[in-house]
Coordinates of C-alpha atoms in Angstrom, one line a residue:
M1 CA -26.8 59.4 118.5
D2 CA -26.3 55.7 117.7
T3 CA -23.3 56.2 115.5
L4 CA -19.8 55.3 116.6
I5 CA -16.7 56.6 114.9
N6 CA -13.6 54.4 115.2
I7 CA -10.2 55.9 114.2
D8 CA -6.8 54.2 113.9
N9 CA -4.0 56.7 113.5
G10 CA -0.9 55.2 111.9
G11 CA 2.5 56.6 111.0
T12 CA 1.6 57.0 107.3
L13 CA -2.2 56.7 107.0
T14 CA -5.1 57.2 109.3
D15 CA -8.1 54.9 109.0
I16 CA -11.7 55.9 109.8
C17 CA -14.5 53.3 110.2
V18 CA -18.0 54.4 111.0
W19 CA -20.6 52.0 112.5
D20 CA -24.2 53.4 112.2
G21 CA -25.9 50.4 113.8
A22 CA -26.6 48.8 110.5
G23 CA -23.4 48.7 108.6
F24 CA -19.9 50.2 108.1
T25 CA -18.6 53.2 106.1
F26 CA -14.9 53.5 106.0
T27 CA -12.2 55.7 104.4
K28 CA -8.5 56.6 104.8
T29 CA -6.5 59.8 104.8
L30 CA -2.8 60.7 105.0
T31 CA -1.5 61.1 108.5
T32 CA -0.3 64.7 109.2
P33 CA 2.4 64.3 111.8
H34 CA 2.8 68.0 112.3
D35 CA -0.8 68.2 113.6
L36 CA -2.6 64.9 114.1
S37 CA -5.9 66.7 114.6
E38 CA -5.8 67.7 110.9
C39 CA -5.9 64.2 109.6
L40 CA -8.5 63.2 112.2
F41 CA -10.9 65.9 111.0
A42 CA -10.0 65.4 107.4
G43 CA -10.9 61.7 107.8
V44 CA -14.2 62.5 109.6
E45 CA -15.1 64.9 106.7
K46 CA -14.3 62.1 104.1
A47 CA -16.4 59.6 106.1
S48 CA -19.3 62.0 106.3
A49 CA -19.2 62.4 102.5
A50 CA -19.2 58.6 102.1
L51 CA -22.1 58.3 104.5
Y52 CA -24.3 61.2 103.5
G53 CA -23.3 61.8 99.9
T54 CA -21.8 65.2 100.6
P55 CA -19.3 66.4 103.2
D56 CA -21.0 67.3 106.5
T57 CA -18.6 67.0 109.4
E58 CA -20.8 68.8 111.9
R59 CA -23.8 66.5 111.1
L60 CA -21.7 63.3 111.6
L61 CA -20.2 64.5 114.8
H62 CA -23.6 65.4 116.2
D63 CA -25.0 62.0 115.2
T64 CA -22.1 60.3 117.0
Q65 CA -22.3 58.8 120.4
H66 CA -18.5 58.4 120.8
I67 CA -15.3 58.7 118.8
R68 CA -13.0 55.9 119.8
Y69 CA -9.4 56.7 118.8
S70 CA -6.3 54.6 118.6
T71 CA -2.8 55.7 117.6
T72 CA 0.5 54.1 116.8
Q73 CA 2.3 57.3 117.6
G74 CA 3.4 56.0 121.0
T75 CA 4.5 52.7 119.5
N76 CA 6.4 54.4 116.7
A77 CA 8.0 56.9 119.1
L78 CA 9.4 54.1 121.1
V79 CA 10.6 52.1 118.1
E80 CA 12.3 55.3 116.8
R81 CA 13.3 56.5 120.3
R82 CA 11.6 59.8 119.9
G83 CA 10.7 61.1 123.3
P84 CA 12.0 62.9 126.4
M85 CA 15.1 61.8 128.5
I86 CA 13.9 60.1 131.7
G87 CA 15.5 60.4 135.1
I88 CA 15.0 58.1 138.1
L89 CA 15.2 59.1 141.7
T90 CA 15.0 56.0 144.1
P91 CA 15.9 54.9 147.6
L92 CA 16.5 51.4 146.2
P93 CA 20.2 51.0 145.3
E94 CA 19.5 47.7 143.6
L95 CA 16.8 49.1 141.3
A96 CA 19.0 50.1 138.4
G97 CA 20.6 46.6 138.3
A98 CA 17.3 44.9 138.4
M99 CA 15.9 47.1 135.6
R100 CA 19.0 46.2 133.4
S101 CA 19.1 42.5 134.2
T102 CA 18.8 41.2 130.6
P103 CA 20.2 42.4 127.3
A104 CA 16.8 43.7 126.1
R105 CA 16.4 45.7 129.3
E106 CA 20.0 47.0 129.1
V107 CA 19.4 48.3 125.6
L108 CA 16.1 50.1 126.5
F109 CA 17.5 51.4 129.7
A110 CA 20.5 52.9 127.9
D111 CA 18.2 54.6 125.4
L112 CA 15.6 56.0 127.8
V113 CA 17.5 56.5 131.1
G114 CA 21.2 56.1 130.6
D115 CA 23.2 57.5 133.5
R116 CA 20.2 59.5 134.8
V117 CA 19.4 57.3 137.8
L118 CA 20.3 58.5 141.2
T119 CA 19.7 57.1 144.7
V120 CA 18.8 58.7 148.0
D121 CA 19.4 57.3 151.5
M122 CA 16.1 57.3 153.4
N123 CA 17.7 55.9 156.6
T124 CA 19.3 59.1 157.8
T125 CA 17.9 62.2 159.5
D126 CA 15.0 64.2 157.9
T127 CA 17.3 67.1 157.2
A128 CA 19.9 64.9 155.5
V129 CA 17.2 63.3 153.4
E130 CA 15.9 66.6 152.3
F131 CA 19.3 67.9 151.4
E132 CA 20.1 64.8 149.4
V133 CA 16.8 64.9 147.5
V134 CA 17.4 68.5 146.5
Q135 CA 20.9 67.7 145.3
Q136 CA 19.9 64.7 143.3
I137 CA 17.0 66.4 141.6
N138 CA 19.2 69.3 140.6
R139 CA 21.8 66.8 139.3
L140 CA 19.1 64.9 137.3
A141 CA 18.1 68.2 135.7
T142 CA 21.7 69.0 134.9
L143 CA 22.0 65.6 133.3
G144 CA 19.2 66.5 130.9
A145 CA 16.2 64.7 132.5
A146 CA 13.0 66.1 131.1
R147 CA 10.8 63.9 133.3
V148 CA 11.7 62.3 136.7
V149 CA 10.3 59.0 137.9
V150 CA 10.3 58.5 141.7
A151 CA 10.4 54.8 142.5
G152 CA 10.1 53.9 146.1
G153 CA 10.0 50.4 147.7
D154 CA 6.5 51.1 149.0
P155 CA 3.9 53.9 148.8
D156 CA 5.0 55.4 152.1
Q157 CA 8.5 56.1 150.8
E158 CA 7.1 57.8 147.8
R159 CA 4.7 59.9 149.9
T160 CA 7.7 61.1 152.0
L161 CA 9.6 62.0 148.8
R162 CA 6.6 63.8 147.4
K163 CA 6.2 66.0 150.5
I164 CA 9.9 67.0 150.3
L165 CA 9.7 67.8 146.6
L166 CA 6.5 69.8 147.0
R167 CA 8.1 71.8 149.8
K168 CA 11.5 72.3 148.3
F169 CA 10.5 72.7 144.7
P170 CA 7.4 74.8 144.2
R171 CA 5.5 74.3 141.0
H172 CA 7.1 77.4 139.3
L173 CA 10.6 76.0 139.9
L174 CA 10.1 72.3 139.0
G175 CA 6.9 72.5 137.0
S176 CA 8.8 72.3 133.7
I177 CA 10.1 68.9 134.7
P178 CA 7.1 66.7 135.6
V179 CA 7.7 64.3 138.5
I180 CA 5.9 60.9 138.3
Y181 CA 5.4 58.5 141.2
S182 CA 5.5 54.8 140.4
W183 CA 2.9 53.7 143.0
D184 CA 0.4 56.2 141.5
L185 CA 0.6 54.4 138.2
A186 CA 0.5 50.7 139.3
G187 CA 0.0 48.7 142.5
D188 CA 2.6 46.1 141.3
R189 CA 4.9 45.0 144.1
D190 CA 7.7 44.1 141.7
N191 CA 9.9 47.2 142.0
A192 CA 11.7 46.9 138.7
R193 CA 8.5 46.1 136.7
R194 CA 6.7 49.0 138.3
A195 CA 9.6 51.3 137.6
W196 CA 9.8 50.2 134.0
S197 CA 6.1 50.8 133.6
C198 CA 6.5 54.3 134.9
V199 CA 9.6 55.0 132.7
I200 CA 7.9 53.9 129.5
N201 CA 4.7 55.7 130.4
S202 CA 6.7 58.9 131.0
F203 CA 8.4 58.5 127.6
L204 CA 5.2 58.0 125.7
H205 CA 3.1 60.6 127.5
P206 CA 4.2 63.8 125.7
T207 CA 3.4 62.3 122.3
M208 CA -0.1 61.4 123.4
E209 CA -0.8 64.5 125.5
R210 CA -0.2 67.2 122.9
F211 CA -2.5 65.7 120.3
L212 CA -5.3 64.3 122.4
Y213 CA -6.1 67.4 124.4
G214 CA -5.8 69.5 121.2
A215 CA -8.3 67.2 119.4
E216 CA -10.7 67.5 122.4
R217 CA -10.5 71.3 122.2
R218 CA -11.2 71.2 118.5
L219 CA -14.2 68.9 119.0
K220 CA -15.6 71.4 121.4
S221 CA -15.7 74.0 118.6
Y222 CA -18.3 71.8 117.0
K223 CA -20.2 71.7 120.3
V224 CA -19.7 68.0 120.7
L225 CA -21.0 66.9 124.1
N226 CA -19.6 63.4 124.4
P227 CA -15.9 63.0 125.1
L228 CA -13.2 61.6 122.8
L229 CA -12.4 58.0 123.9
V230 CA -8.9 56.6 123.8
Y231 CA -8.7 53.0 122.7
R232 CA -6.3 50.9 124.9
N233 CA -4.2 47.9 124.4
D234 CA -6.5 45.8 126.7
G235 CA -9.3 46.2 124.2
A236 CA -11.3 48.8 126.1
S237 CA -11.7 52.6 125.8
S238 CA -11.7 55.5 128.2
R239 CA -11.8 59.3 128.0
V240 CA -8.6 61.2 127.5
A241 CA -8.3 62.5 131.0
K242 CA -8.7 59.0 132.4
S243 CA -6.2 57.2 130.1
V244 CA -2.7 56.0 130.7
A245 CA -0.2 56.6 127.9
L246 CA 1.4 53.2 128.5
K247 CA -2.0 51.6 127.6
S248 CA -2.0 53.3 124.2
Y249 CA 1.1 51.3 123.2
S250 CA 0.1 48.7 120.5
S251 CA -3.6 49.7 120.9
G252 CA -4.2 49.7 117.2
P253 CA -3.0 46.1 116.8
R254 CA -5.3 45.2 119.7
G255 CA -8.2 46.5 117.6
G256 CA -6.9 44.2 114.8
L257 CA -6.9 41.3 117.3
E258 CA -10.5 42.0 118.3
G259 CA -11.4 42.0 114.6
T260 CA -9.4 38.8 114.0
A261 CA -11.3 37.1 116.9
A262 CA -14.6 38.1 115.2
L263 CA -13.4 36.6 112.0
A264 CA -12.3 33.4 113.8
R265 CA -15.8 33.1 115.2
A266 CA -17.5 33.7 111.9
Y267 CA -15.2 31.3 109.9
G268 CA -14.6 28.7 112.6
L269 CA -10.8 29.0 112.4
G270 CA -8.7 27.0 114.8
H271 CA -5.5 29.1 114.9
T272 CA -5.4 32.6 113.4
L273 CA -2.2 34.6 113.1
M274 CA -2.8 38.3 112.4
I275 CA -0.3 40.6 110.6
D276 CA -1.2 44.2 110.6
I277 CA 1.2 45.9 108.2
G278 CA 1.2 49.7 108.5
G279 CA 3.6 52.3 107.4
T280 CA 6.2 51.9 110.1
T281 CA 5.7 48.5 111.7
T282 CA 4.2 45.1 111.2
D283 CA 2.2 44.0 114.3
V284 CA 1.8 40.3 114.9
G285 CA -0.7 38.6 117.3
V286 CA -2.5 35.2 117.8
V287 CA -6.1 34.2 118.2
D288 CA -6.3 30.6 119.4
G289 CA -9.8 29.4 118.6
E290 CA -11.8 32.5 119.5
R291 CA -9.5 33.5 122.4
I292 CA -7.1 36.4 122.1
T293 CA -3.8 35.3 123.7
A294 CA -2.7 37.7 126.4
A295 CA -0.1 37.9 129.1
E296 CA -1.0 38.6 132.7
R297 CA 2.0 40.9 132.8
G298 CA 2.8 42.3 129.4
S299 CA 6.2 43.3 128.0
I300 CA 7.4 46.0 125.6
E301 CA 10.6 45.3 123.6
G302 CA 11.4 42.5 126.0
V303 CA 10.9 44.7 129.1
P304 CA 8.2 43.6 131.6
I305 CA 5.4 46.0 132.6
S306 CA 2.8 45.9 135.3
Y307 CA -0.3 45.7 133.1
P308 CA -1.8 42.8 131.2
M309 CA -1.2 43.0 127.4
S310 CA -2.3 40.9 124.5
G311 CA 0.5 39.0 122.9
I312 CA 1.4 41.4 120.2
H313 CA 4.9 42.2 119.0
S314 CA 5.9 44.9 116.6
R315 CA 8.7 44.6 114.0
G316 CA 10.0 47.6 112.2
V317 CA 8.9 46.4 108.8
G318 CA 6.1 48.4 107.1
G319 CA 5.0 50.0 103.9
S320 CA 7.2 53.0 104.6
S321 CA 10.2 51.2 106.1
V322 CA 13.5 52.2 104.6
I323 CA 15.1 49.6 102.3
A324 CA 18.8 50.3 102.1
V325 CA 22.2 48.7 101.4
E326 CA 24.5 48.1 104.3
D327 CA 27.8 46.2 103.9
G328 CA 26.8 45.0 100.5
R329 CA 23.4 43.5 101.5
I330 CA 19.8 44.8 101.4
T331 CA 18.3 45.7 104.7
V332 CA 14.6 46.5 105.6
G333 CA 13.7 48.9 108.5
P334 CA 13.4 49.7 111.3
A335 CA 13.8 53.3 110.2
S336 CA 10.7 54.6 108.4
V337 CA 10.0 57.6 106.2
G338 CA 6.5 57.8 107.7
A339 CA 4.0 60.1 106.0
A340 CA 6.3 63.0 105.8
P341 CA 8.2 62.9 103.6
G342 CA 6.9 59.4 102.9
P343 CA 7.9 57.0 100.2
A344 CA 9.6 58.7 97.2
C345 CA 6.6 57.9 95.0
F346 CA 4.4 60.1 97.2
G347 CA 6.2 63.1 95.7
F348 CA 6.8 64.9 99.0
G349 CA 10.6 64.9 98.8
G350 CA 11.4 61.4 100.1
R351 CA 14.8 60.2 99.1
R352 CA 15.0 56.7 100.6
A353 CA 13.5 53.6 99.0
T354 CA 10.5 51.7 100.5
I355 CA 8.4 48.6 99.5
T356 CA 5.7 51.0 98.3
D357 CA 8.2 52.4 95.7
V358 CA 9.1 48.8 94.8
N359 CA 5.6 47.6 94.3
L360 CA 4.8 50.7 92.1
L361 CA 7.8 49.9 89.8
L362 CA 7.0 46.2 89.7
G363 CA 3.5 47.0 88.5
V364 CA 1.7 45.7 91.6
L365 CA 0.4 49.2 92.3
D366 CA -1.5 51.3 89.8
P367 CA -0.3 54.9 90.2
D368 CA -3.8 56.2 89.3
T369 CA -5.9 54.0 91.7
Y370 CA -3.8 54.3 94.9
L371 CA -6.2 55.1 97.9
D372 CA -9.1 54.5 95.6
G373 CA -7.8 57.1 93.1
T374 CA -7.6 59.9 95.7
F375 CA -3.8 60.0 95.5
R376 CA -1.5 59.7 92.5
L377 CA 1.9 58.0 92.8
D378 CA 5.1 59.2 91.0
A379 CA 7.0 56.4 89.3
E380 CA 9.8 58.6 88.1
R381 CA 10.7 59.7 91.6
A382 CA 10.6 56.0 92.8
R383 CA 12.8 54.9 90.0
A384 CA 15.4 57.6 90.7
V385 CA 15.6 56.7 94.4
V386 CA 15.8 53.0 93.9
T387 CA 18.5 53.4 91.3
E388 CA 20.5 55.8 93.5
T389 CA 20.2 54.0 96.8
I390 CA 20.0 50.3 95.9
A391 CA 20.9 49.5 92.3
E392 CA 24.1 51.6 91.9
P393 CA 25.6 50.7 95.3
L394 CA 25.1 47.0 94.5
G395 CA 26.3 47.4 90.9
I396 CA 23.1 45.8 89.4
G397 CA 20.4 46.9 87.2
L398 CA 17.1 48.5 88.3
E399 CA 15.1 45.4 87.5
E400 CA 17.3 43.0 89.5
A401 CA 17.3 45.5 92.4
L402 CA 13.5 45.5 92.5
I403 CA 13.3 41.7 92.7
R404 CA 16.0 41.5 95.4
M405 CA 14.3 44.3 97.4
E406 CA 11.0 42.5 97.2
Q407 CA 12.5 39.2 98.3
A408 CA 14.3 40.9 101.2
Y409 CA 11.0 42.5 102.3
F410 CA 9.2 39.1 102.2
E411 CA 11.9 37.5 104.2
A412 CA 11.9 40.2 106.8
L413 CA 8.2 40.1 107.1
S414 CA 8.0 36.3 107.3
A415 CA 10.7 36.3 110.0
S416 CA 8.4 38.4 112.2
F417 CA 5.8 35.6 112.6
A418 CA 7.3 32.3 111.4
H419 CA 8.0 31.1 115.0
L420 CA 4.2 31.3 115.8
V421 CA 3.0 29.1 112.9
R422 CA 1.2 25.8 113.4
D423 CA -0.1 23.2 110.9
D424 CA -3.6 24.7 111.2
T425 CA -2.6 28.4 111.0
T426 CA -4.6 30.8 108.9
L427 CA -2.9 34.2 108.3
A428 CA -5.2 37.1 108.6
A429 CA -3.6 39.9 106.6
F430 CA -4.6 43.6 106.9
G431 CA -3.4 47.1 107.2
G432 CA -2.5 49.2 104.1
A433 CA 0.3 46.9 103.0
G434 CA -0.9 43.5 104.4
P435 CA -2.9 42.2 101.4
M436 CA -0.1 43.2 99.0
S437 CA 2.6 41.1 100.8
A438 CA 0.7 38.3 102.5
T439 CA 1.2 35.5 100.0
G440 CA 4.8 36.4 99.6
A441 CA 5.5 36.2 103.3
A442 CA 3.2 33.2 104.1
R443 CA 4.9 30.7 101.9
P444 CA 8.4 30.9 103.5
A445 CA 6.7 30.5 106.9
G446 CA 4.8 27.4 105.8
I447 CA 1.3 29.0 105.9
R448 CA -1.1 27.6 103.3
Q449 CA -4.2 29.7 103.9
V450 CA -4.5 33.5 104.0
L451 CA -7.7 35.5 104.8
V452 CA -7.9 39.1 103.6
P453 CA -11.0 40.8 105.1
R454 CA -13.0 43.2 102.9
T455 CA -12.2 45.9 105.5
A456 CA -8.5 45.0 105.5
A457 CA -7.4 48.6 104.8
V458 CA -9.1 49.8 108.0
F459 CA -9.2 46.6 109.9
S460 CA -7.9 47.8 113.2
A461 CA -10.4 50.7 113.1
F462 CA -13.0 48.0 112.4
G463 CA -11.9 45.9 115.3
I464 CA -12.3 48.9 117.7
S465 CA -16.0 48.6 117.0
F466 CA -16.0 45.7 119.5
S467 CA -14.8 47.8 122.4
D468 CA -16.6 49.1 125.5
V469 CA -15.9 51.8 128.0
S470 CA -14.0 50.1 130.8
K471 CA -11.7 50.6 133.8
T472 CA -9.4 48.0 135.4
Y473 CA -7.9 48.4 138.9
E474 CA -5.4 46.2 140.6
V475 CA -4.4 47.0 144.2
G476 CA -2.3 45.2 146.7
V477 CA -4.1 44.4 150.0
P478 CA -2.0 45.7 152.9
E479 CA -2.5 42.5 154.9
P480 CA -3.5 39.0 153.7
T481 CA -6.7 39.0 155.9
T482 CA -10.4 39.0 155.2
S483 CA -11.0 42.4 156.9
A484 CA -8.1 44.1 155.0
T485 CA -9.4 42.7 151.8
L486 CA -12.9 44.0 152.5
T487 CA -11.5 47.4 153.3
T488 CA -9.6 47.4 150.0
Y489 CA -12.8 46.3 148.2
E490 CA -14.8 49.3 149.6
E491 CA -12.0 51.7 148.7
L492 CA -11.9 50.4 145.1
L493 CA -15.7 50.6 144.9
V494 CA -15.6 54.3 145.7
R495 CA -12.8 54.9 143.3
A496 CA -14.6 53.1 140.5
E497 CA -17.9 54.9 141.1
R498 CA -16.1 58.2 140.8
D499 CA -14.2 57.2 137.6
M500 CA -17.2 55.8 135.8
F501 CA -19.2 58.9 136.7
Q502 CA -16.5 60.9 135.0
E503 CA -16.8 58.6 132.0
G504 CA -20.5 59.4 131.9
Y505 CA -21.9 56.2 133.5
T506 CA -23.3 55.1 136.9
L507 CA -21.6 52.2 138.5
A508 CA -25.0 50.5 139.0
G509 CA -25.5 50.5 135.3
C510 CA -22.1 48.8 134.6
R511 CA -20.9 45.3 134.7
S512 CA -18.4 44.6 137.5
S513 CA -16.1 41.6 138.0
W514 CA -13.8 41.1 141.0
E515 CA -10.8 38.8 141.2
L516 CA -8.5 37.9 144.1
S517 CA -4.9 36.9 143.4
V518 CA -2.6 35.3 145.9
D519 CA 1.2 35.3 145.4
A520 CA 4.1 33.9 147.4
E521 CA 6.4 36.4 149.1
D522 CA 8.8 36.2 146.1
G523 CA 6.0 37.1 143.7
T524 CA 5.3 33.6 142.4
P525 CA 1.6 33.3 141.6
V526 CA -0.3 30.9 143.9
S527 CA -3.9 31.3 142.9
R528 CA -6.4 33.6 141.1
A529 CA -10.1 33.3 141.6
P530 CA -13.3 35.4 141.4
Y531 CA -14.1 37.3 144.6
E532 CA -17.3 38.4 146.3
R533 CA -17.7 41.0 148.9
G534 CA -16.9 39.7 152.4
E535 CA -15.6 36.4 151.2
R536 CA -13.0 34.8 153.4
A537 CA -9.5 35.8 152.3
D538 CA -7.1 34.8 155.0
H539 CA -3.7 33.8 153.4
P540 CA -0.9 34.1 156.1
G541 CA 2.5 34.5 154.6
R542 CA 1.2 35.4 151.2
R543 CA 0.7 38.6 149.2
V544 CA -2.9 39.3 148.3
S545 CA -4.2 41.7 145.5
L546 CA -7.7 42.6 144.3
R547 CA -8.5 43.3 140.7
L548 CA -11.7 45.1 139.7
T549 CA -12.9 45.5 136.1
V550 CA -15.9 47.8 135.5
T551 CA -17.5 47.9 132.0
A552 CA -20.1 50.1 130.4
A553 CA -21.3 48.4 127.2
L554 CA -21.5 50.1 123.9
P555 CA -23.2 48.8 120.7
H556 CA -21.3 46.1 118.9
P557 CA -21.6 44.8 115.3
E558 CA -22.2 41.1 114.7
L559 CA -20.6 39.1 111.9
P560 CA -22.8 36.4 110.5
P561 CA -21.5 32.8 110.4
R562 CA -19.7 31.9 107.2
E563 CA -21.6 30.1 104.4
E564 CA -19.9 28.1 101.7
P565 CA -20.8 29.6 98.3
A566 CA -20.7 27.6 95.1
A567 CA -17.4 28.2 93.2
R568 CA -17.4 29.8 89.8
P569 CA -14.7 31.5 87.7
A570 CA -14.0 35.1 88.6
R571 CA -14.2 37.6 85.8
A572 CA -11.2 40.0 85.4
S573 CA -11.7 43.7 84.9
G574 CA -8.5 44.0 82.9
T575 CA -4.8 43.2 83.0
R576 CA -1.7 44.8 84.3
P577 CA 2.0 44.2 83.4
V578 CA 3.7 42.9 86.6
R579 CA 7.4 42.1 86.8
S580 CA 8.0 38.6 88.3
A581 CA 11.7 38.3 87.6
A582 CA 14.5 40.6 86.5
D583 CA 14.0 39.4 82.9
R584 CA 10.3 38.7 83.0
V585 CA 7.1 40.7 83.0
D586 CA 3.7 38.9 83.1
E587 CA 0.4 40.3 81.9
V588 CA -1.6 39.7 85.1
P589 CA -5.4 39.7 85.4
V590 CA -6.8 42.4 87.7
H591 CA -10.0 41.8 89.6
V592 CA -12.1 44.5 91.4
L593 CA -13.4 43.1 94.7
A594 CA -16.5 45.3 94.6
E595 CA -17.5 43.7 91.2
L596 CA -17.0 40.1 92.4
E597 CA -19.7 37.9 93.9
P598 CA -19.4 35.3 96.6
G599 CA -17.9 32.1 95.2
D600 CA -15.9 33.8 92.5
T601 CA -12.5 32.0 92.2
A602 CA -9.3 32.5 90.3
E603 CA -5.7 31.4 90.2
G604 CA -2.6 33.5 90.6
P605 CA -0.7 35.4 89.5
A606 CA -3.5 37.9 89.9
I607 CA -4.2 41.3 91.4
V608 CA -7.4 42.1 93.4
E609 CA -8.2 45.7 94.0
G610 CA -10.2 46.1 97.2
P611 CA -11.4 49.2 98.9
F612 CA -8.2 51.1 99.7
F613 CA -6.0 48.1 99.3
T614 CA -4.3 46.0 96.6
A615 CA -4.1 42.2 97.2
R616 CA -1.4 40.3 95.3
V617 CA -2.1 36.6 94.5
L618 CA 1.3 35.0 93.6
A619 CA 1.6 32.1 91.2
G620 CA 0.5 28.8 92.9
W621 CA -2.1 30.6 95.0
T622 CA -5.9 30.6 94.4
F623 CA -8.4 33.0 95.8
Q624 CA -12.2 32.8 96.5
V625 CA -14.6 35.5 97.5
T626 CA -16.4 34.4 100.7
S627 CA -20.1 34.9 101.5
A628 CA -19.1 37.9 103.6
G629 CA -17.1 39.5 100.7
D630 CA -13.7 38.6 102.1
L631 CA -10.8 37.0 100.2
L632 CA -9.8 33.5 101.1
L633 CA -6.4 32.5 99.5
R634 CA -4.9 29.0 99.5
D635 CA -1.5 27.9 98.4
S636 CA -1.9 25.0 95.9
L637 CA 1.8 24.2 95.6

């Protein structure tokens, strides 16, 4: 059981990458939003056929040590505001103001919470507090809250409120409205940040819960012993029951960042900017040298949260993003047609235009080779939708509409990362639509080198291969003293031992790292340093916290260092008519990556058909196949 299955579930396509200890086997399948377990098992079946020569899902599952699963469902749900209405009950009258203190926080607060935030006065009699809690909970339910966040100023306040709610609202009365306590989720002393973490987690949780537990049940029908692992946005994995929904946000792009860091090591890149273009979003992140840039306290849509996060931001520009006309101009996203109905050319009834429809009509995509020929695109449906929604409203011809739509898409994509570009930046482009749009978006941003990995179509799933099973805890020490710190240390040790046992590992067999952080009373960081048991930790007038990270290692692939192959002309497999202007169509050479050798080089315009992706090389760009089989593109203009 040395095999590891890595799955990245996107809004339109689901990627499967299998590592068997010697190499990778990968495939893609359409996401089935009505039942995500359907595309998961369809992908596993396709991967088994690629690995064994014939479909054998049961054999692959029984050969597998773990399935590591990442999903953009939470990210997409937040982008599109698909989730439950959240209510907040708090004894902190200033909390709502602190949570809404910036324009970004105001927008998200209005969308997720609105007027469903009520306070309770804890400084009166017990009877009065109980009466007010009951009244406020009833009012939150009346206002439509499907989940209630209880946010106290300290754990004791929340424990008091919990006792009242358990006594006054038995499970059969309030069970349909889950109550979540903020200090259970995070030990962050910043009330607004901790409350935001709890609100966003509550919003994402239903999307994750329904599918993940359903998938686990279906796996048990195959008598799979090892648990399904959820890949997190900190680069680690954990079983479903031990995962936090908030940590699934942007987890797929974190897999892409891990893969990008591996590429940076192999190619010796100084500054690598990744763009992961999926169906609904483009996710952008930075690897500086070999280091993934991350924030000690992450943020989501400009709202701070209590957990560390890699510096990834998502923009609603993807292969299935809606291209429309608003006030006489072409707009791109953030709305997406997803996988159902999908782009019009998918033939599932989509009636809004996307860049996938545009690239089909321009000639960039071959309708017969999409997804390696497993799915045929319908050009007539794409033509009808683009004509109806773009060309006619603008009063222009179809050909002009296609060129303008493509340019609008390039500009929207370039705007998502242009502010991060340096003179030595290499753009690593992946995801289903990344290689197709990379050169068009790189030039406006001033990027002269683009790297398209051979595994670009499943690159985030590939990046998950570098993850381990891990747990991170951060707890505030009650008093800034050596003895209190030691007590907290011992409590964390017990908690970690229990959690890792539930993950299937002994604490003694794991790698543990401890860190002590010291903050001023206002929360300003003072110091952060490694900690050993019993070490002196007296910091009067400060706030002290302990962080423990426990890691159980899984097998990892290794990418060999890059070698510089001798350049030679690349042979084309054929040509394809591709429109480059409203009045011009070029006969463009088409190269098949699997038929090319390291060192093969050609100039654009050109098309390179990779496994499950199409790379477009615009005029003025050259490409070379590297020793690892990747595409390295350079702008010669």
